[in-house]
mmCIF file of C-alpha atoms and ligand atoms in Angstrom:
data_model
loop_
_atom_site.group_PDB
_atom_site.id
_atom_site.type_symbol
_atom_site.label_atom_id
_atom_site.label_comp_id
_atom_site.label_asym_id
_atom_site.label_seq_id
_atom_site.Cartn_x
_atom_site.Cartn_y
_atom_site.Cartn_z
ATOM 1 C CA MET Z 284 -0.027 0.031 -0.011
ATOM 2 C CA ALA Z 285 2.913 2.344 0.734
ATOM 3 C CA GLY Z 286 3.284 2.965 -3.000
ATOM 4 C CA GLN Z 287 -0.154 4.485 -3.402
ATOM 5 C CA CYS Z 288 -1.286 5.794 -0.007
ATOM 6 C CA ILE Z 289 0.325 8.996 1.300
ATOM 7 C CA PHE Z 290 -0.086 8.047 4.880
ATOM 8 C CA CYS Z 291 1.442 4.582 4.210
ATOM 9 C CA SER Z 292 4.292 6.428 2.666
ATOM 10 C CA ILE Z 293 4.750 8.539 5.786
ATOM 11 C CA ILE Z 294 4.535 5.427 7.959
ATOM 12 C CA ALA Z 295 7.151 3.753 5.778
ATOM 13 C CA ARG Z 296 9.327 6.907 6.053
ATOM 14 C CA GLU Z 297 9.233 7.262 2.285
ATOM 15 C CA ARG Z 298 7.502 10.655 2.642
ATOM 16 C CA THR Z 299 8.563 13.239 5.186
ATOM 17 C CA ALA Z 300 6.303 14.346 7.992
ATOM 18 C CA HIS Z 301 6.840 15.941 11.407
ATOM 19 C CA ILE Z 302 6.523 12.945 13.604
ATOM 20 C CA VAL Z 303 5.250 13.494 17.180
ATOM 21 C CA HIS Z 304 5.034 10.038 18.546
ATOM 22 C CA GLU Z 305 5.038 6.359 17.592
ATOM 23 C CA THR Z 306 3.499 3.329 19.127
ATOM 24 C CA GLU Z 307 3.492 -0.375 18.071
ATOM 25 C CA ASP Z 308 0.338 0.181 16.020
ATOM 26 C CA CYS Z 309 0.110 3.951 15.305
ATOM 27 C CA LEU Z 310 2.105 6.846 14.011
ATOM 28 C CA VAL Z 311 1.286 10.398 15.117
ATOM 29 C CA PHE Z 312 2.407 13.315 12.972
ATOM 30 C CA LEU Z 313 1.497 16.933 12.399
ATOM 31 C CA ASP Z 314 -1.266 17.721 9.946
ATOM 32 C CA SER Z 315 0.255 19.618 7.004
ATOM 33 C CA ARG Z 316 -2.772 21.981 6.960
ATOM 34 C CA PRO Z 317 -3.394 22.519 10.615
ATOM 35 C CA LEU Z 318 -6.474 24.138 12.049
ATOM 36 C CA PHE Z 319 -4.238 25.294 14.870
ATOM 37 C CA PRO Z 320 -0.553 24.676 15.674
ATOM 38 C CA GLY Z 321 -0.244 21.227 17.214
ATOM 39 C CA HIS Z 322 -3.053 19.683 15.083
ATOM 40 C CA CYS Z 323 -2.053 16.019 15.109
ATOM 41 C CA LEU Z 324 -3.108 12.992 13.048
ATOM 42 C CA VAL Z 325 -3.019 9.641 14.690
ATOM 43 C CA ALA Z 326 -2.846 7.029 11.950
ATOM 44 C CA THR Z 327 -2.918 3.275 12.185
ATOM 45 C CA LYS Z 328 0.199 1.696 10.728
ATOM 46 C CA GLN Z 329 -1.967 -0.931 9.109
ATOM 47 C CA HIS Z 330 -3.718 0.432 6.003
ATOM 48 C CA VAL Z 331 -7.373 0.645 6.913
ATOM 49 C CA GLU Z 332 -9.586 3.031 5.032
ATOM 50 C CA THR Z 333 -12.117 4.122 7.612
ATOM 51 C CA LEU Z 334 -13.079 3.600 11.179
ATOM 52 C CA LEU Z 335 -15.678 1.109 9.975
ATOM 53 C CA ASP Z 336 -12.872 -1.119 8.648
ATOM 54 C CA LEU Z 337 -10.789 -1.039 11.858
ATOM 55 C CA PRO Z 338 -10.109 -4.611 13.067
ATOM 56 C CA ASP Z 339 -11.053 -5.080 16.775
ATOM 57 C CA PRO Z 340 -7.428 -5.634 17.987
ATOM 58 C CA LEU Z 341 -6.612 -2.082 16.765
ATOM 59 C CA LEU Z 342 -9.583 -0.337 18.450
ATOM 60 C CA LYS Z 343 -7.869 0.030 21.835
ATOM 61 C CA PRO Z 344 -4.394 0.942 20.462
ATOM 62 C CA LEU Z 345 -5.900 3.610 18.289
ATOM 63 C CA LEU Z 346 -8.038 5.194 20.940
ATOM 64 C CA ALA Z 347 -5.209 4.899 23.522
ATOM 65 C CA ALA Z 348 -2.887 6.803 21.156
ATOM 66 C CA ALA Z 349 -5.550 9.455 20.529
ATOM 67 C CA ARG Z 350 -6.127 9.825 24.267
ATOM 68 C CA LEU Z 351 -2.388 10.169 24.856
ATOM 69 C CA ILE Z 352 -2.161 12.969 22.267
ATOM 70 C CA ALA Z 353 -5.313 14.628 23.678
ATOM 71 C CA ARG Z 354 -3.441 14.774 27.002
ATOM 72 C CA ALA Z 355 -0.209 15.846 25.267
ATOM 73 C CA VAL Z 356 -1.798 18.921 23.713
ATOM 74 C CA GLU Z 357 -2.986 20.051 27.137
ATOM 75 C CA ARG Z 358 0.217 19.259 28.985
ATOM 76 C CA GLY Z 359 2.631 20.165 26.228
ATOM 77 C CA LEU Z 360 0.852 23.072 24.459
ATOM 78 C CA GLY Z 361 -1.300 24.393 27.260
ATOM 79 C CA ALA Z 362 -4.532 23.719 25.331
ATOM 80 C CA GLU Z 363 -7.676 24.017 27.393
ATOM 81 C CA GLY Z 364 -9.172 21.067 25.621
ATOM 82 C CA SER Z 365 -9.233 19.328 22.267
ATOM 83 C CA PHE Z 366 -11.414 18.329 19.332
ATOM 84 C CA VAL Z 367 -10.969 14.688 18.448
ATOM 85 C CA ALA Z 368 -12.523 13.643 15.144
ATOM 86 C CA VAL Z 369 -12.508 11.094 12.316
ATOM 87 C CA ASN Z 370 -13.788 11.764 8.854
ATOM 88 C CA ASN Z 371 -15.178 8.657 7.263
ATOM 89 C CA ARG Z 372 -15.508 8.902 3.524
ATOM 90 C CA VAL Z 373 -17.435 12.223 3.485
ATOM 91 C CA SER Z 374 -14.917 15.003 3.951
ATOM 92 C CA GLN Z 375 -12.212 12.415 4.135
ATOM 93 C CA SER Z 376 -9.389 13.462 1.796
ATOM 94 C CA VAL Z 377 -6.936 10.784 2.743
ATOM 95 C CA PRO Z 378 -8.483 7.289 2.627
ATOM 96 C CA HIS Z 379 -6.276 5.867 5.408
ATOM 97 C CA LEU Z 380 -7.876 5.926 8.822
ATOM 98 C CA HIS Z 381 -6.638 8.782 11.012
ATOM 99 C CA VAL Z 382 -7.896 10.506 14.120
ATOM 100 C CA HIS Z 383 -7.577 14.269 14.158
ATOM 101 C CA VAL Z 384 -6.514 15.631 17.601
ATOM 102 C CA ILE Z 385 -6.785 19.397 17.589
ATOM 103 C CA PRO Z 386 -5.834 21.639 20.449
ATOM 104 C CA ARG Z 387 -8.701 23.898 21.568
ATOM 105 C CA ARG Z 388 -8.952 27.106 23.526
ATOM 106 C CA LYS Z 389 -12.065 28.971 24.418
ATOM 107 C CA GLY Z 390 -12.788 31.682 21.802
ATOM 108 C CA ASP Z 391 -10.329 30.104 19.339
ATOM 109 C CA GLY Z 392 -12.810 30.672 16.453
ATOM 110 C CA LEU Z 393 -13.513 27.022 15.654
ATOM 111 C CA LYS Z 394 -17.242 27.198 15.034
ATOM 112 C CA GLY Z 395 -19.202 24.219 13.731
ATOM 113 C CA PHE Z 396 -17.595 23.065 10.618
ATOM 114 C CA PHE Z 397 -16.083 26.297 9.459
ATOM 115 C CA TRP Z 398 -12.452 25.384 10.061
ATOM 116 C CA PRO Z 399 -9.991 28.258 9.708
ATOM 117 C CA ARG Z 400 -6.598 26.898 8.697
ATOM 118 C CA THR Z 401 -3.702 28.357 10.565
ATOM 119 C CA PRO Z 402 -0.327 27.702 8.912
ATOM 120 C CA TYR Z 403 2.916 27.540 10.790
ATOM 121 C CA ARG Z 404 4.916 30.745 10.653
ATOM 122 C CA ASP Z 405 8.051 28.922 9.572
ATOM 123 C CA GLU Z 406 10.143 25.784 10.219
ATOM 124 C CA LYS Z 407 11.251 27.189 13.580
ATOM 125 C CA HIS Z 408 7.673 27.477 14.708
ATOM 126 C CA ILE Z 409 7.056 23.818 13.673
ATOM 127 C CA GLU Z 410 10.117 22.663 15.660
ATOM 128 C CA GLU Z 411 8.932 24.612 18.723
ATOM 129 C CA VAL Z 412 5.481 23.074 18.530
ATOM 130 C CA LEU Z 413 7.031 19.632 17.972
ATOM 131 C CA ALA Z 414 9.228 19.937 21.008
ATOM 132 C CA SER Z 415 6.259 21.017 23.171
ATOM 133 C CA LEU Z 416 4.134 18.195 21.891
ATOM 134 C CA ARG Z 417 6.833 15.578 22.469
ATOM 135 C CA ALA Z 418 7.312 16.945 26.038
ATOM 136 C CA GLY Z 419 3.527 16.666 26.441
ATOM 137 C CA VAL Z 420 3.609 13.048 25.200
ATOM 138 C CA ALA Z 421 6.351 12.266 27.678
ATOM 139 C CA ALA Z 422 4.353 13.915 30.469
ATOM 140 C CA ALA Z 423 1.078 12.269 29.405
ATOM 141 C CA GLY Z 424 2.741 8.851 29.335
ATOM 142 C CA ARG Z 425 3.787 9.003 32.995
HETATM 143 P P1 LIG W 37 -9.241 14.242 6.270
HETATM 144 O O1 LIG W 37 -9.801 15.402 5.439
HETATM 145 O O2 LIG W 37 -10.014 13.988 7.519
HETATM 146 O O3 LIG W 37 -9.006 13.015 5.424
HETATM 147 O O4 LIG W 37 -7.819 14.814 6.747
HETATM 148 C C1 LIG W 37 -6.654 14.643 6.081
HETATM 149 C C2 LIG W 37 -5.627 15.572 6.560
HETATM 150 O O5 LIG W 37 -4.372 15.130 6.165
HETATM 151 C C3 LIG W 37 -5.814 17.025 6.107
HETATM 152 O O6 LIG W 37 -6.146 17.904 7.216
HETATM 153 C C4 LIG W 37 -4.478 17.397 5.576
HETATM 154 C C5 LIG W 37 -3.578 16.242 5.962
HETATM 155 N N1 LIG W 37 -2.577 15.922 4.953
HETATM 156 C C6 LIG W 37 -2.879 15.650 3.642
HETATM 157 N N2 LIG W 37 -1.677 15.229 3.023
HETATM 158 C C7 LIG W 37 -0.762 15.270 3.985
HETATM 159 C C8 LIG W 37 0.647 14.995 3.962
HETATM 160 O O7 LIG W 37 1.259 14.581 2.913
HETATM 161 N N3 LIG W 37 1.317 15.150 5.123
HETATM 162 C C9 LIG W 37 0.691 15.542 6.297
HETATM 163 N N4 LIG W 37 1.449 15.675 7.317
HETATM 164 N N5 LIG W 37 -0.586 15.808 6.328
HETATM 165 C C10 LIG W 37 -1.323 15.680 5.202
#
């Protein structure tokens, strides 16, 4: 699958991405079109198209990784909460199951399904956010 699927290519390290965290079954990386800095995608390493296709043994590992990252955005980035979402087919632009974990703050402007995209200022900004997220992952894992 790695040849055709962009997320399989990221998982195979054939395509670059800013990787936040890795577990046995999932890879967590920054969304290249973030709603807010720190917007993470938690993808299953196994190529599964939608949540509906997820094999039972991967349910817990996927949700556990999403929960870890939801904690990490609070502990690492100081988010007040998070929006955790999965698009299945409709509005799903990459047909490889991934959970969006989006840091939220009150009054951040995310209303309904109008999603303002907030690009990183530069590579340094990405590295700062990555470092904070990784620190959050370490703190959340304790
Ligand atoms: P969805 O629309 O739910 O399928 O979300 C797919 C997300 O994936 C979208 O917010 C942008 C992101 N994305 C697309 N291509 C790439 C890529 O090559 N690298 C990274 N890091 N993110 C990508």
